[in-house]
PDB file of C-alpha atoms in Angstrom:
ATOM      1  CA  MET A   4     141.897 114.232  55.711  1.00 53.00           C
ATOM      2  CA  THR A   5     138.461 115.223  56.980  1.00 80.00           C
ATOM      3  CA  PHE A   6     137.156 115.516  60.473  1.00 88.00           C
ATOM      4  CA  ASN A   7     134.093 113.244  60.196  1.00 84.00           C
ATOM      5  CA  THR A   8     133.729 111.040  63.237  1.00 80.00           C
ATOM      6  CA  PRO A   9     130.092 111.170  64.312  1.00 80.00           C
ATOM      7  CA  SER A  10     128.922 111.056  67.904  1.00 80.00           C
ATOM      8  CA  GLY A  11     128.011 107.729  69.235  1.00 82.00           C
ATOM      9  CA  THR A  12     124.872 106.351  71.050  1.00 84.00           C
ATOM     10  CA  ARG A  13     126.634 104.851  74.040  1.00 84.00           C
ATOM     11  CA  GLY A  14     129.279 106.215  76.275  1.00 81.00           C
ATOM     12  CA  VAL A  15     130.024 107.886  79.724  1.00 78.00           C
ATOM     13  CA  SER A  16     127.705 110.835  80.580  1.00 72.00           C
ATOM     14  CA  GLN A  17     129.329 114.028  81.319  1.00 65.00           C
ATOM     15  CA  PRO A  18     127.067 115.913  83.867  1.00 62.00           C
ATOM     16  CA  GLY A  19     127.072 119.588  84.121  1.00 66.00           C
ATOM     17  CA  PHE A  20     129.052 119.741  87.315  1.00 65.00           C
ATOM     18  CA  PHE A  21     131.781 117.688  85.593  1.00 62.00           C
ATOM     19  CA  THR A  22     131.947 120.199  82.871  1.00 66.00           C
ATOM     20  CA  ARG A  23     132.258 123.073  85.336  1.00 72.00           C
ATOM     21  CA  PHE A  24     134.897 121.067  87.258  1.00 70.00           C
ATOM     22  CA  LEU A  25     136.772 120.398  84.162  1.00 63.00           C
ATOM     23  CA  LYS A  26     136.890 124.194  83.208  1.00 69.00           C
ATOM     24  CA  MET A  27     138.404 124.951  86.612  1.00 67.00           C
ATOM     25  CA  PHE A  28     140.850 121.892  86.400  1.00 71.00           C
ATOM     26  CA  ASN A  29     142.046 122.941  82.805  1.00 66.00           C
ATOM     27  CA  LYS A  30     142.898 126.471  84.087  1.00 69.00           C
ATOM     28  CA  TYR A  31     145.000 125.094  86.913  1.00 62.00           C
ATOM     29  CA  SER A  32     146.764 122.394  84.877  1.00 71.00           C
ATOM     30  CA  ALA A  33     147.427 124.445  81.811  1.00 71.00           C
ATOM     31  CA  GLY A  34     150.048 126.619  83.741  1.00 71.00           C
ATOM     32  CA  ARG A  35     151.952 123.531  84.812  1.00 68.00           C
ATOM     33  CA  ILE A  36     151.787 121.997  81.356  1.00 75.00           C
ATOM     34  CA  ARG A  37     153.112 125.164  79.736  1.00 68.00           C
ATOM     35  CA  LYS A  38     156.080 125.103  81.958  1.00 68.00           C
ATOM     36  CA  THR A  39     156.915 121.326  82.184  1.00 66.00           C
ATOM     37  CA  GLY A  40     155.231 119.650  79.326  1.00 68.00           C
ATOM     38  CA  LYS A  41     153.809 117.067  81.799  1.00 69.00           C
ATOM     39  CA  PHE A  42     150.844 116.639  83.977  1.00 66.00           C
ATOM     40  CA  GLY A  43     150.576 113.197  85.655  1.00 73.00           C
ATOM     41  CA  GLU A  44     152.367 110.226  84.002  1.00 77.00           C
ATOM     42  CA  LEU A  45     151.865 111.257  80.282  1.00 87.00           C
ATOM     43  CA  PRO A  46     153.515 114.145  78.318  1.00 92.00           C
ATOM     44  CA  SER A  47     150.910 116.811  77.930  1.00 92.00           C
ATOM     45  CA  LEU A  48     150.306 119.966  75.921  1.00 94.00           C
ATOM     46  CA  VAL A  49     147.833 122.878  75.940  1.00 93.00           C
ATOM     47  CA  LEU A  50     145.971 122.884  72.640  1.00 97.00           C
ATOM     48  CA  THR A  51     144.732 126.376  71.527  1.00 96.00           C
ATOM     49  CA  THR A  52     141.920 126.303  68.942  1.00 98.00           C
ATOM     50  CA  VAL A  53     139.345 128.782  67.537  1.00 97.00           C
ATOM     51  CA  GLY A  54     135.843 128.099  68.561  1.00 96.00           C
ATOM     52  CA  SER A  55     133.676 126.624  65.721  1.00 94.00           C
ATOM     53  CA  LYS A  56     130.666 128.741  66.717  1.00 94.00           C
ATOM     54  CA  SER A  57     132.073 131.689  68.756  1.00 96.00           C
ATOM     55  CA  GLY A  58     135.361 132.309  66.890  1.00 95.00           C
ATOM     56  CA  LEU A  59     137.076 132.854  70.308  1.00 95.00           C
ATOM     57  CA  GLU A  60     140.346 131.276  71.343  1.00 95.00           C
ATOM     58  CA  ARG A  61     139.885 128.065  73.323  1.00 93.00           C
ATOM     59  CA  LYS A  62     142.553 126.322  75.484  1.00 92.00           C
ATOM     60  CA  THR A  63     142.499 122.644  76.404  1.00 92.00           C
ATOM     61  CA  PRO A  64     145.126 120.610  78.224  1.00 91.00           C
ATOM     62  CA  LEU A  65     145.536 117.116  76.645  1.00 94.00           C
ATOM     63  CA  ALA A  66     147.844 114.170  76.785  1.00 94.00           C
ATOM     64  CA  TYR A  67     149.976 113.663  73.614  1.00 97.00           C
ATOM     65  CA  PHE A  68     152.034 110.999  72.094  1.00 97.00           C
ATOM     66  CA  PRO A  69     155.097 111.574  69.797  1.00 96.00           C
ATOM     67  CA  ALA A  70     154.067 110.943  66.072  1.00 96.00           C
ATOM     68  CA  ASP A  71     156.203 108.690  63.823  1.00 92.00           C
ATOM     69  CA  GLY A  72     157.953 111.156  61.458  1.00 90.00           C
ATOM     70  CA  GLY A  73     157.409 114.093  63.777  1.00 93.00           C
ATOM     71  CA  GLY A  74     154.638 115.872  65.324  1.00 97.00           C
ATOM     72  CA  TRP A  75     152.101 114.996  68.099  1.00 98.00           C
ATOM     73  CA  LEU A  76     149.219 112.598  68.304  1.00 99.00           C
ATOM     74  CA  ILE A  77     146.067 113.551  70.406  1.00 99.00           C
ATOM     75  CA  VAL A  78     142.878 111.647  71.013  1.00 99.00           C
ATOM     76  CA  ALA A  79     139.417 113.068  71.070  1.00 98.00           C
ATOM     77  CA  SER A  80     138.393 110.567  73.893  1.00 96.00           C
ATOM     78  CA  TYR A  81     136.255 112.823  76.115  1.00 92.00           C
ATOM     79  CA  ALA A  82     136.824 110.044  78.612  1.00 91.00           C
ATOM     80  CA  GLY A  83     134.713 107.699  76.641  1.00 94.00           C
ATOM     81  CA  ALA A  84     131.700 109.864  76.267  1.00 92.00           C
ATOM     82  CA  ALA A  85     129.172 109.245  73.533  1.00 94.00           C
ATOM     83  CA  LYS A  86     129.964 112.541  71.910  1.00 92.00           C
ATOM     84  CA  ASN A  87     133.180 114.112  70.720  1.00 95.00           C
ATOM     85  CA  PRO A  88     134.766 116.921  72.843  1.00 94.00           C
ATOM     86  CA  ALA A  89     134.144 120.521  71.782  1.00 93.00           C
ATOM     87  CA  TRP A  90     137.816 120.971  70.778  1.00 96.00           C
ATOM     88  CA  TYR A  91     137.432 118.322  68.050  1.00 97.00           C
ATOM     89  CA  TYR A  92     134.693 120.497  66.266  1.00 97.00           C
ATOM     90  CA  ASN A  93     136.984 123.545  66.748  1.00 97.00           C
ATOM     91  CA  LEU A  94     139.755 121.641  64.950  1.00 96.00           C
ATOM     92  CA  ALA A  95     137.291 120.549  62.272  1.00 96.00           C
ATOM     93  CA  ALA A  96     136.285 124.189  61.588  1.00 96.00           C
ATOM     94  CA  HIS A  97     139.688 125.695  61.693  1.00 96.00           C
ATOM     95  CA  PRO A  98     142.445 122.988  61.314  1.00 94.00           C
ATOM     96  CA  ASP A  99     145.002 125.560  60.302  1.00 92.00           C
ATOM     97  CA  ARG A 100     144.457 128.039  63.205  1.00 96.00           C
ATOM     98  CA  VAL A 101     145.844 125.783  65.902  1.00 98.00           C
ATOM     99  CA  SER A 102     148.767 126.126  68.334  1.00 98.00           C
ATOM    100  CA  ILE A 103     150.167 124.127  71.149  1.00 98.00           C
ATOM    101  CA  GLU A 104     152.119 125.094  74.273  1.00 93.00           C
ATOM    102  CA  PHE A 105     154.425 122.731  76.381  1.00 90.00           C
ATOM    103  CA  GLY A 106     157.712 122.760  78.136  1.00 86.00           C
ATOM    104  CA  GLY A 107     158.059 126.613  77.824  1.00 88.00           C
ATOM    105  CA  ARG A 108     157.593 126.784  74.146  1.00 92.00           C
ATOM    106  CA  THR A 109     154.688 127.522  71.635  1.00 95.00           C
ATOM    107  CA  GLU A 110     154.293 126.082  68.122  1.00 97.00           C
ATOM    108  CA  SER A 111     151.868 126.764  65.367  1.00 98.00           C
ATOM    109  CA  VAL A 112     150.527 123.490  64.122  1.00 98.00           C
ATOM    110  CA  VAL A 113     148.134 122.125  61.402  1.00 96.00           C
ATOM    111  CA  ALA A 114     145.649 119.428  62.624  1.00 97.00           C
ATOM    112  CA  GLU A 115     144.870 116.337  60.661  1.00 97.00           C
ATOM    113  CA  GLN A 116     142.594 113.396  61.555  1.00 97.00           C
ATOM    114  CA  LEU A 117     144.076 110.023  60.822  1.00 97.00           C
ATOM    115  CA  HIS A 118     141.902 107.280  59.135  1.00 97.00           C
ATOM    116  CA  GLY A 119     142.421 103.756  57.956  1.00 97.00           C
ATOM    117  CA  PRO A 120     145.707 101.914  58.461  1.00 98.00           C
ATOM    118  CA  GLU A 121     147.525 105.228  59.506  1.00 97.00           C
ATOM    119  CA  ARG A 122     144.979 105.643  62.332  1.00 98.00           C
ATOM    120  CA  ASP A 123     145.306 101.923  63.368  1.00 98.00           C
ATOM    121  CA  ALA A 124     149.089 102.235  63.554  1.00 98.00           C
ATOM    122  CA  ALA A 125     148.826 105.298  65.571  1.00 98.00           C
ATOM    123  CA  TRP A 126     146.198 103.766  67.878  1.00 99.00           C
ATOM    124  CA  ARG A 127     148.360 100.726  68.619  1.00 98.00           C
ATOM    125  CA  GLN A 128     151.166 103.129  69.534  1.00 98.00           C
ATOM    126  CA  ILE A 129     148.778 105.223  71.876  1.00 98.00           C
ATOM    127  CA  ILE A 130     147.303 102.308  73.669  1.00 98.00           C
ATOM    128  CA  ALA A 131     150.809 100.741  74.211  1.00 97.00           C
ATOM    129  CA  ALA A 132     151.790 103.943  75.947  1.00 96.00           C
ATOM    130  CA  SER A 133     148.504 104.288  77.890  1.00 96.00           C
ATOM    131  CA  GLN A 134     145.931 101.697  78.510  1.00 96.00           C
ATOM    132  CA  ARG A 135     143.620 104.448  79.763  1.00 95.00           C
ATOM    133  CA  PHE A 136     142.691 105.373  76.080  1.00 97.00           C
ATOM    134  CA  ALA A 137     141.738 101.611  75.275  1.00 98.00           C
ATOM    135  CA  ASP A 138     139.425 101.739  78.396  1.00 97.00           C
ATOM    136  CA  TYR A 139     137.906 104.950  77.031  1.00 96.00           C
ATOM    137  CA  GLN A 140     137.200 103.145  73.723  1.00 98.00           C
ATOM    138  CA  ASP A 141     135.593 100.333  75.461  1.00 97.00           C
ATOM    139  CA  LYS A 142     133.137 102.727  77.147  1.00 96.00           C
ATOM    140  CA  THR A 143     131.762 104.160  73.832  1.00 96.00           C
ATOM    141  CA  ASP A 144     130.454 102.953  70.447  1.00 97.00           C
ATOM    142  CA  ARG A 145     132.078 105.838  68.551  1.00 96.00           C
ATOM    143  CA  THR A 146     135.622 105.472  67.153  1.00 97.00           C
ATOM    144  CA  LEU A 147     137.786 107.724  69.114  1.00 98.00           C
ATOM    145  CA  PRO A 148     139.366 110.258  66.711  1.00 98.00           C
ATOM    146  CA  VAL A 149     143.136 110.277  66.467  1.00 98.00           C
ATOM    147  CA  ILE A 150     144.524 113.653  65.398  1.00 98.00           C
ATOM    148  CA  ARG A 151     148.081 114.332  64.207  1.00 98.00           C
ATOM    149  CA  LEU A 152     149.504 117.865  64.806  1.00 98.00           C
ATOM    150  CA  THR A 153     152.445 118.912  62.706  1.00 97.00           C
ATOM    151  CA  SER A 154     154.393 122.156  62.842  1.00 97.00           C
ATOM    152  CA  ARG A 155     153.663 124.734  60.251  1.00 93.00           C
TER     153      ARG A 155
END
């Protein structure tokens, strides 16, 4: 399936200082997630992508949800911002050059954006596990992309 969710026109703004803070926070939390597979109340992973413009490796800590039939579900929420997070565009450019780290292990994965009834079922599972993602959806007019990662 294609990665084709456009940015919205309404959503939480992400000021420059927030982006700088997030980069520092990501470095801190990534080490813990690699060891334990958790950060806060949700299971978490470190997503490694290849930059869509730079071609450089990019690492992003994210919450995940077990996918029915195996794999992992992640949400390109960007906390309800009007635009998609940068890692979403990295996945779109290189869906087969992705890996995840959690709980002391690393897996090569393939990324696929879910659409239609498959996305709807995954979305119900996600918001049943964490109301936070429903709150993010309420803040923006874009449909939050749901991505399934499966082992290669």
